[in-house]
Coordinates of C-alpha atoms and ligand atoms in Angstrom, one line a residue:
X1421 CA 21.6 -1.9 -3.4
X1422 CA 18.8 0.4 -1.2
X1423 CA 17.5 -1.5 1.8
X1424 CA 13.7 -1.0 2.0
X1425 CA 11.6 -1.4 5.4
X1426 CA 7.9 -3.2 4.6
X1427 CA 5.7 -3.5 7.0
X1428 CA 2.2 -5.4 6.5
X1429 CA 0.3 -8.3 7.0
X1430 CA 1.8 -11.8 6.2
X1431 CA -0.6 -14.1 4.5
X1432 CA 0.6 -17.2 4.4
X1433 CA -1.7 -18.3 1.5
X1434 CA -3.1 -15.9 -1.3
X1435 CA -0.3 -14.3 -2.3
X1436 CA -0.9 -11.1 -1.6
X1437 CA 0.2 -8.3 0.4
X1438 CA 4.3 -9.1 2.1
X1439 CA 4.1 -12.1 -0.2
X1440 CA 3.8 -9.6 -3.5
X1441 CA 5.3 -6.8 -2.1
X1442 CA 8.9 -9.1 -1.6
X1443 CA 9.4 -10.7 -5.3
X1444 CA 8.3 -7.0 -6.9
X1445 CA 11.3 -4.9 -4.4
X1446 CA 13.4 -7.8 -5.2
X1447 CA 13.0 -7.5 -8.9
X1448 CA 13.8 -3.8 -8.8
X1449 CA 17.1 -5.0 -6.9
X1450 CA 16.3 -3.7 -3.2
X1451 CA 17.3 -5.4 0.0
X1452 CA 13.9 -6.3 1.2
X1453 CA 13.5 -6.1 5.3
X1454 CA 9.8 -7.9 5.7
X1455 CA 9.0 -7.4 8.7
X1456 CA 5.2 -8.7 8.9
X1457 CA 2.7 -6.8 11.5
X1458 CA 0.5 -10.1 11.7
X1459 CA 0.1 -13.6 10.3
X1460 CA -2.4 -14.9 9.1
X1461 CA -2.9 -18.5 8.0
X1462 CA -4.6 -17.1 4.2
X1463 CA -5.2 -13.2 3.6
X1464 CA -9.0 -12.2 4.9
X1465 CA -11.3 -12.6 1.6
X1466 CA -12.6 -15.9 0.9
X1467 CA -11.2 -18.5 2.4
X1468 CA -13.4 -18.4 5.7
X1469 CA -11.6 -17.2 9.1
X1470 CA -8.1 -17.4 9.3
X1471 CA -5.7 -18.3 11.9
X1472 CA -4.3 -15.3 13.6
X1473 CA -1.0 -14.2 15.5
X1474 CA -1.1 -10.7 16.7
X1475 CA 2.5 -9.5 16.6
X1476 CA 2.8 -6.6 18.8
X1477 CA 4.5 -8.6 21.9
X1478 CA 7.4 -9.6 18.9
X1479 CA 7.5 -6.0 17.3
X1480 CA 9.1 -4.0 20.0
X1481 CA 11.7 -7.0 20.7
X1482 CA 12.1 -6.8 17.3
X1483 CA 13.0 -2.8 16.9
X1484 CA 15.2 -3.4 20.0
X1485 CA 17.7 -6.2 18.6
X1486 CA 17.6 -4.4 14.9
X1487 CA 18.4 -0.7 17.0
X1488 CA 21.1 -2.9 18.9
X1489 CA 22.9 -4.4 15.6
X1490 CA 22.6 -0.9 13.8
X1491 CA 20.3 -1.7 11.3
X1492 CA 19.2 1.4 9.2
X1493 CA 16.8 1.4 6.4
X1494 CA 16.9 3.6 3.3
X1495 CA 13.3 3.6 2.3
X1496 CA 10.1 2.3 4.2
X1497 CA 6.7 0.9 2.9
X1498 CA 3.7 0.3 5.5
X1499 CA 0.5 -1.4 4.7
X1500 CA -2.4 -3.1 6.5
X1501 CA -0.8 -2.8 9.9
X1502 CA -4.1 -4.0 11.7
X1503 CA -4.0 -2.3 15.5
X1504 CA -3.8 0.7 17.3
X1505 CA -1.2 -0.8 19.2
X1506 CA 0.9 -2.3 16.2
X1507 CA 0.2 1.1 14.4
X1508 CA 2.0 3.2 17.6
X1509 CA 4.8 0.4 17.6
X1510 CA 5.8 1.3 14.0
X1511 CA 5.5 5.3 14.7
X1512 CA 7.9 5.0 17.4
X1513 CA 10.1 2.9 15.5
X1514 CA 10.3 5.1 12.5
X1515 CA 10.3 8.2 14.7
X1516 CA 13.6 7.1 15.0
X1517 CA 14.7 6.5 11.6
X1518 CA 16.1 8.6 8.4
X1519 CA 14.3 7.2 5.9
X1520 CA 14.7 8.7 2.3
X1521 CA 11.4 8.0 2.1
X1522 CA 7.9 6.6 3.8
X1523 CA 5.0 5.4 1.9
X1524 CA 2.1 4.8 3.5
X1525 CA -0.9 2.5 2.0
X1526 CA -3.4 3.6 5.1
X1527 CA -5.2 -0.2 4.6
X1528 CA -8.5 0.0 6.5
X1529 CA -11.6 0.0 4.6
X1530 CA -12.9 -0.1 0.8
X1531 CA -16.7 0.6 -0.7
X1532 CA -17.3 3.3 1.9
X1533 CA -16.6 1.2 4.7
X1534 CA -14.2 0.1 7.3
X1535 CA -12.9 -3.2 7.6
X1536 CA -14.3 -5.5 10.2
X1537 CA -12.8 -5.0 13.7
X1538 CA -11.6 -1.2 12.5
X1539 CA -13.1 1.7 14.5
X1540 CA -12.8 5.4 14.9
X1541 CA -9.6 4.7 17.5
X1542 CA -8.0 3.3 14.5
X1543 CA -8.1 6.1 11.8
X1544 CA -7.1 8.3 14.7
X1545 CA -3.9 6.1 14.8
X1546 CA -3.4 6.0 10.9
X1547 CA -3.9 9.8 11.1
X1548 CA -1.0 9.8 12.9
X1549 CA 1.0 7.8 11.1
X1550 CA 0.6 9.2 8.0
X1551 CA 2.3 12.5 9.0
X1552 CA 5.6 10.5 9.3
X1553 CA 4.9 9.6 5.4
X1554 CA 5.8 11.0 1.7
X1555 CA 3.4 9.7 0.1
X1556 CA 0.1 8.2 1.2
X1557 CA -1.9 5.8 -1.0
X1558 CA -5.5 5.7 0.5
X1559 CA -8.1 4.3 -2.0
X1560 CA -11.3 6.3 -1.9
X1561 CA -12.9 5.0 1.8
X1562 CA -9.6 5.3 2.6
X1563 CA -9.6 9.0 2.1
X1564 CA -12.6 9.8 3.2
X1565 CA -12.2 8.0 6.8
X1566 CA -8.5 10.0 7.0
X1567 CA -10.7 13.2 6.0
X1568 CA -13.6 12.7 8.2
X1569 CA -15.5 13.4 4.4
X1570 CA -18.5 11.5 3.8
X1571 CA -18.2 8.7 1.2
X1572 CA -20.6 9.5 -1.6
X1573 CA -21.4 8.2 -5.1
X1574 CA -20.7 12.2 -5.8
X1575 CA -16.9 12.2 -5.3
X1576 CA -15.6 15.6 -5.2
X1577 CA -11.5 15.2 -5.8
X1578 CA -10.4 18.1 -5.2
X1579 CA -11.8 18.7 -2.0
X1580 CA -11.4 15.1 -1.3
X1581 CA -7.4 15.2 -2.1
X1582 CA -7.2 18.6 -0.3
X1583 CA -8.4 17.5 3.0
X1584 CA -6.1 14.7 2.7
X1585 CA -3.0 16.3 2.1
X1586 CA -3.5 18.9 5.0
X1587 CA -2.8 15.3 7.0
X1588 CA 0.7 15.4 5.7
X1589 CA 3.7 17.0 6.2
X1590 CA 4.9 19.7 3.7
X1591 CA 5.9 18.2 0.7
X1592 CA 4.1 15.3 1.0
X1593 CA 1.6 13.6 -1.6
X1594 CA -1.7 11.8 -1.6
X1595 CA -2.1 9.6 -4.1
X1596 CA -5.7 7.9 -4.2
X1597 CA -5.3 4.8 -5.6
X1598 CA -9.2 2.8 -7.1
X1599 CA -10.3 6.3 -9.0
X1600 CA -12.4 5.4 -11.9
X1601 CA -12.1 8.2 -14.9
X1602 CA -14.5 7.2 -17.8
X1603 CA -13.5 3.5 -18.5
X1604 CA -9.9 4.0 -16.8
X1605 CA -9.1 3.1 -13.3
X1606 CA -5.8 4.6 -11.6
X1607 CA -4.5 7.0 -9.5
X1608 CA -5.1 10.9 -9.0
X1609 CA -3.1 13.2 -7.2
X1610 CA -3.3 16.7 -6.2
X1611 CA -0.6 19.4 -8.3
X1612 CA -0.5 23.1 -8.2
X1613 CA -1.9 23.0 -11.4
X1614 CA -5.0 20.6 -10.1
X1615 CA -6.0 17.0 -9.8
X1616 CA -4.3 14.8 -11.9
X1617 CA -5.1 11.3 -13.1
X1618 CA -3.3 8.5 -14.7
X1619 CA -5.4 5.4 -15.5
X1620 CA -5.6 1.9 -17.6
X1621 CA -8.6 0.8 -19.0
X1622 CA -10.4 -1.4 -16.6
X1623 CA -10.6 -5.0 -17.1
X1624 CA -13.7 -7.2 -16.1
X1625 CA -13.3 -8.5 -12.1
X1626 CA -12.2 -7.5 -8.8
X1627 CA -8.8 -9.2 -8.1
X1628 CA -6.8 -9.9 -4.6
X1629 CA -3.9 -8.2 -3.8
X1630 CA -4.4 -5.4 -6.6
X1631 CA -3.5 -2.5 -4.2
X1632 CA -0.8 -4.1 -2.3
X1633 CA 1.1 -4.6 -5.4
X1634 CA 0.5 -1.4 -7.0
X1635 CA 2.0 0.1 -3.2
X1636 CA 5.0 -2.3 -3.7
X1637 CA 5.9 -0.7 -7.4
X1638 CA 5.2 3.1 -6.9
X1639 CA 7.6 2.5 -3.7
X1640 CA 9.7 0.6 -5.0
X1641 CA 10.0 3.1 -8.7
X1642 CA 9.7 6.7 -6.4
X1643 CA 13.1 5.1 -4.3
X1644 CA 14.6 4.2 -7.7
X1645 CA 14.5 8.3 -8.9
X1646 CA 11.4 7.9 -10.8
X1647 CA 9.2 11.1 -10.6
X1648 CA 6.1 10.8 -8.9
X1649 CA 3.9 11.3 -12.7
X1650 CA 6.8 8.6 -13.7
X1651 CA 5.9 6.0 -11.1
X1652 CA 2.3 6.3 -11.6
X1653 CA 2.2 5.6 -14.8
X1654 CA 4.0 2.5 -15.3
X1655 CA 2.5 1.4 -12.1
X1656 CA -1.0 1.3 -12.9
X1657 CA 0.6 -0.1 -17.1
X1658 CA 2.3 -2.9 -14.8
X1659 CA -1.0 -3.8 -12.8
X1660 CA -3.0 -4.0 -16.0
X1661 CA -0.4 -6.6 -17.4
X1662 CA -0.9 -8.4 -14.1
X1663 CA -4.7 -7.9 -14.5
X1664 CA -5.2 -8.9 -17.7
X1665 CA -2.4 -11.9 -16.8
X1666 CA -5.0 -13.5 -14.0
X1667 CA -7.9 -13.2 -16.5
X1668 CA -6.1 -14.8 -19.4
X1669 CA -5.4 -17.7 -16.4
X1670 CA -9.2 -18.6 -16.1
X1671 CA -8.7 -19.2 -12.9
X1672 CA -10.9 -22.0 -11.2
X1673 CA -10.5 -20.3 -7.8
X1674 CA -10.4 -16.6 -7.7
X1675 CA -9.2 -16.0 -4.6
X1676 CA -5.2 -16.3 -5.2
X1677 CA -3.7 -12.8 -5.7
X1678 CA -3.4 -11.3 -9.1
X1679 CA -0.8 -13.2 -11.3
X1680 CA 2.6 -11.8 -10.8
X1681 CA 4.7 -12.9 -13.9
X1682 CA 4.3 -10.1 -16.5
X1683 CA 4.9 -7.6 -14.2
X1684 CA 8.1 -8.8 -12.9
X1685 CA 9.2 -9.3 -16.3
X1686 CA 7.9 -5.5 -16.9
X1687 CA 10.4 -4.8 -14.2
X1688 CA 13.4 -6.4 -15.5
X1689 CA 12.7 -4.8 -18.3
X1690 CA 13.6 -1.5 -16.6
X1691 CA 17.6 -2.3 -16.1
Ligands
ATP1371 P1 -7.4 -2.6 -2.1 O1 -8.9 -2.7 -2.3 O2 -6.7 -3.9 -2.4 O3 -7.0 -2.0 -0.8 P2 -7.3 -0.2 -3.6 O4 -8.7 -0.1 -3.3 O5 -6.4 0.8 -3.1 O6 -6.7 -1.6 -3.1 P3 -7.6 -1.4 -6.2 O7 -9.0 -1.1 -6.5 O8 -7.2 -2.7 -5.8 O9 -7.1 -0.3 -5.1 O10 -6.8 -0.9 -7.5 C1 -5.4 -0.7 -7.4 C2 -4.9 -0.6 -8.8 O11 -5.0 -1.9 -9.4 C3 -5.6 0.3 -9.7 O12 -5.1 1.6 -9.7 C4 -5.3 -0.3 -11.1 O13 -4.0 0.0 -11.5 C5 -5.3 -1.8 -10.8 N1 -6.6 -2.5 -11.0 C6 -7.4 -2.9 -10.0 N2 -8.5 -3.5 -10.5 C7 -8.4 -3.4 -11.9 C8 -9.2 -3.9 -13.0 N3 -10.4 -4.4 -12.8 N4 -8.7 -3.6 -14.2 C9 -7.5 -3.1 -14.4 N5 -6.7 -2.6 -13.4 C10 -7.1 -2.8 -12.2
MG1372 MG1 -10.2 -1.4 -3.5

């Protein structure tokens, strides 16, 4: 059994983000260290404000007791982390850590804008996170804030995913995760042969939790062996299941993360 690292936001209700991201690295059989970077009473969209504990006076006592009983981790996931502070915390941390490998879901904006209470001092933080990663997965706002690119209607890829990766250490992907391709929405990634895309048809709605998930699989399938092209693909098959799972609900309130069944029966599946 791999023991994997995740680091994000812990949502008490909405079921999204540390609460998805621990059933799906369970199902694929990893020891899941979830370590959350804030609570929050529900996750941030709908529910009105929610009650907040910053964590950065736990995380360092945290590192500390976990550097004192020789705890090591295998493989690390970070996603919305949330401050400056809390982001330097988790560099330091993994600064001193071998992981196999980092991924990196930079959360901090969508629709060409940041996130309330994010500013420039925070995508100067993420930007120097993300060179401790092996793969980042910024959706489009995402990548344009790490690139200093202006978010357009006009997206230009290429140039788009080229900035990005000259973020990141050698060897190291970007994977941008919300890219629409005809009626398909999925992922593209930069090869030497070009920009590549793998996509699902896109289902009506805009669901909760969505990216979170789809971070928890490709982590969770890239520390399993699975090639990069590999992961991509049955991630964004998985979160069409779960997609198309929450429509065929009807839910009466929308604002419960996408349905997690089908997908962690897709999982199993795997062996
Ligand atoms: P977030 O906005 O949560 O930070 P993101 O912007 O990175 O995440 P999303 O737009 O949530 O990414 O999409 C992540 C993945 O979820 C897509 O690549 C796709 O696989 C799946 N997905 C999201 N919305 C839909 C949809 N309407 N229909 C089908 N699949 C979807
Ligand atoms: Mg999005």
């Amino acid at each position: 059994m791999s023991s994997i690292l995740v680091a994000e936001d812990l949502s008490a209700v909405g079921g999204i983000s540390l609460s998805a991201a621990l059933p799906v690295l369970t199902a694929m059989d990893y020891q899941v260290a979830a370590l959350p970077t804030t609570l929050l009473s529900t996750h941030t969209s709908g529910y009105g404000q929610p009650a907040v504990v910053d964590l950065a006076t736990w995380l360092p006592q945290v590192f500390k007791h976990w550097t004192t009983a020789q705890l090591a981790f295998q493989q690390g996931l970070i996603g919305y982390v949330g401050s400056v502070e809390r982001c330097q915390l988790l560099q330091d941390y993994l600064v001193t850590q071998k992981l196999a490998l980092l991924v990196i879901d930079p959360v901090m904006g969508d629709l060409g804008k940041l996130y309330t209470g994010f500013d420039d001092r925070y995508v100067a933080a993420m930007r120097q996170l993300v060179q401790l990663a092996d793969v980042i997965l910024p959706n489009v706002t995402e990548a344009c804030l790490l690139a200093s690119v202006p978010y357009t209607e006009a997206l230009n890829l290429p140039q788009l995913l080229a900035a990005c990766q000259k973020l990141l250490k050698p060897g190291a992907h970007v994977v941008i995760t919300d890219v629409t391709q005809n009626d398909q929405i999925g992922c593209a990634w930069l090869t030497p042969d070009g920009v590549q895309f793998v996509g699902e048809p896109r289902l009506a709605g805009h669901y909760n939790g969505t990216g979170d998930t789809l971070a928890a699989v490709i982590t969770g399938l890239l520390g399993r062996g699975f090639s990069l092209t590999r992961s991509l693909e049955l991630a964004n098959q998985w979160l069409h299941i779960a997609v198309a799972e929450t429509l065929s609900e009807h839910r009466s309130d929308g604002r419960q993360g996408v349905a997690l069944g089908g997908l962690l029966r897709a999982i199993l599946t795997l062996g």
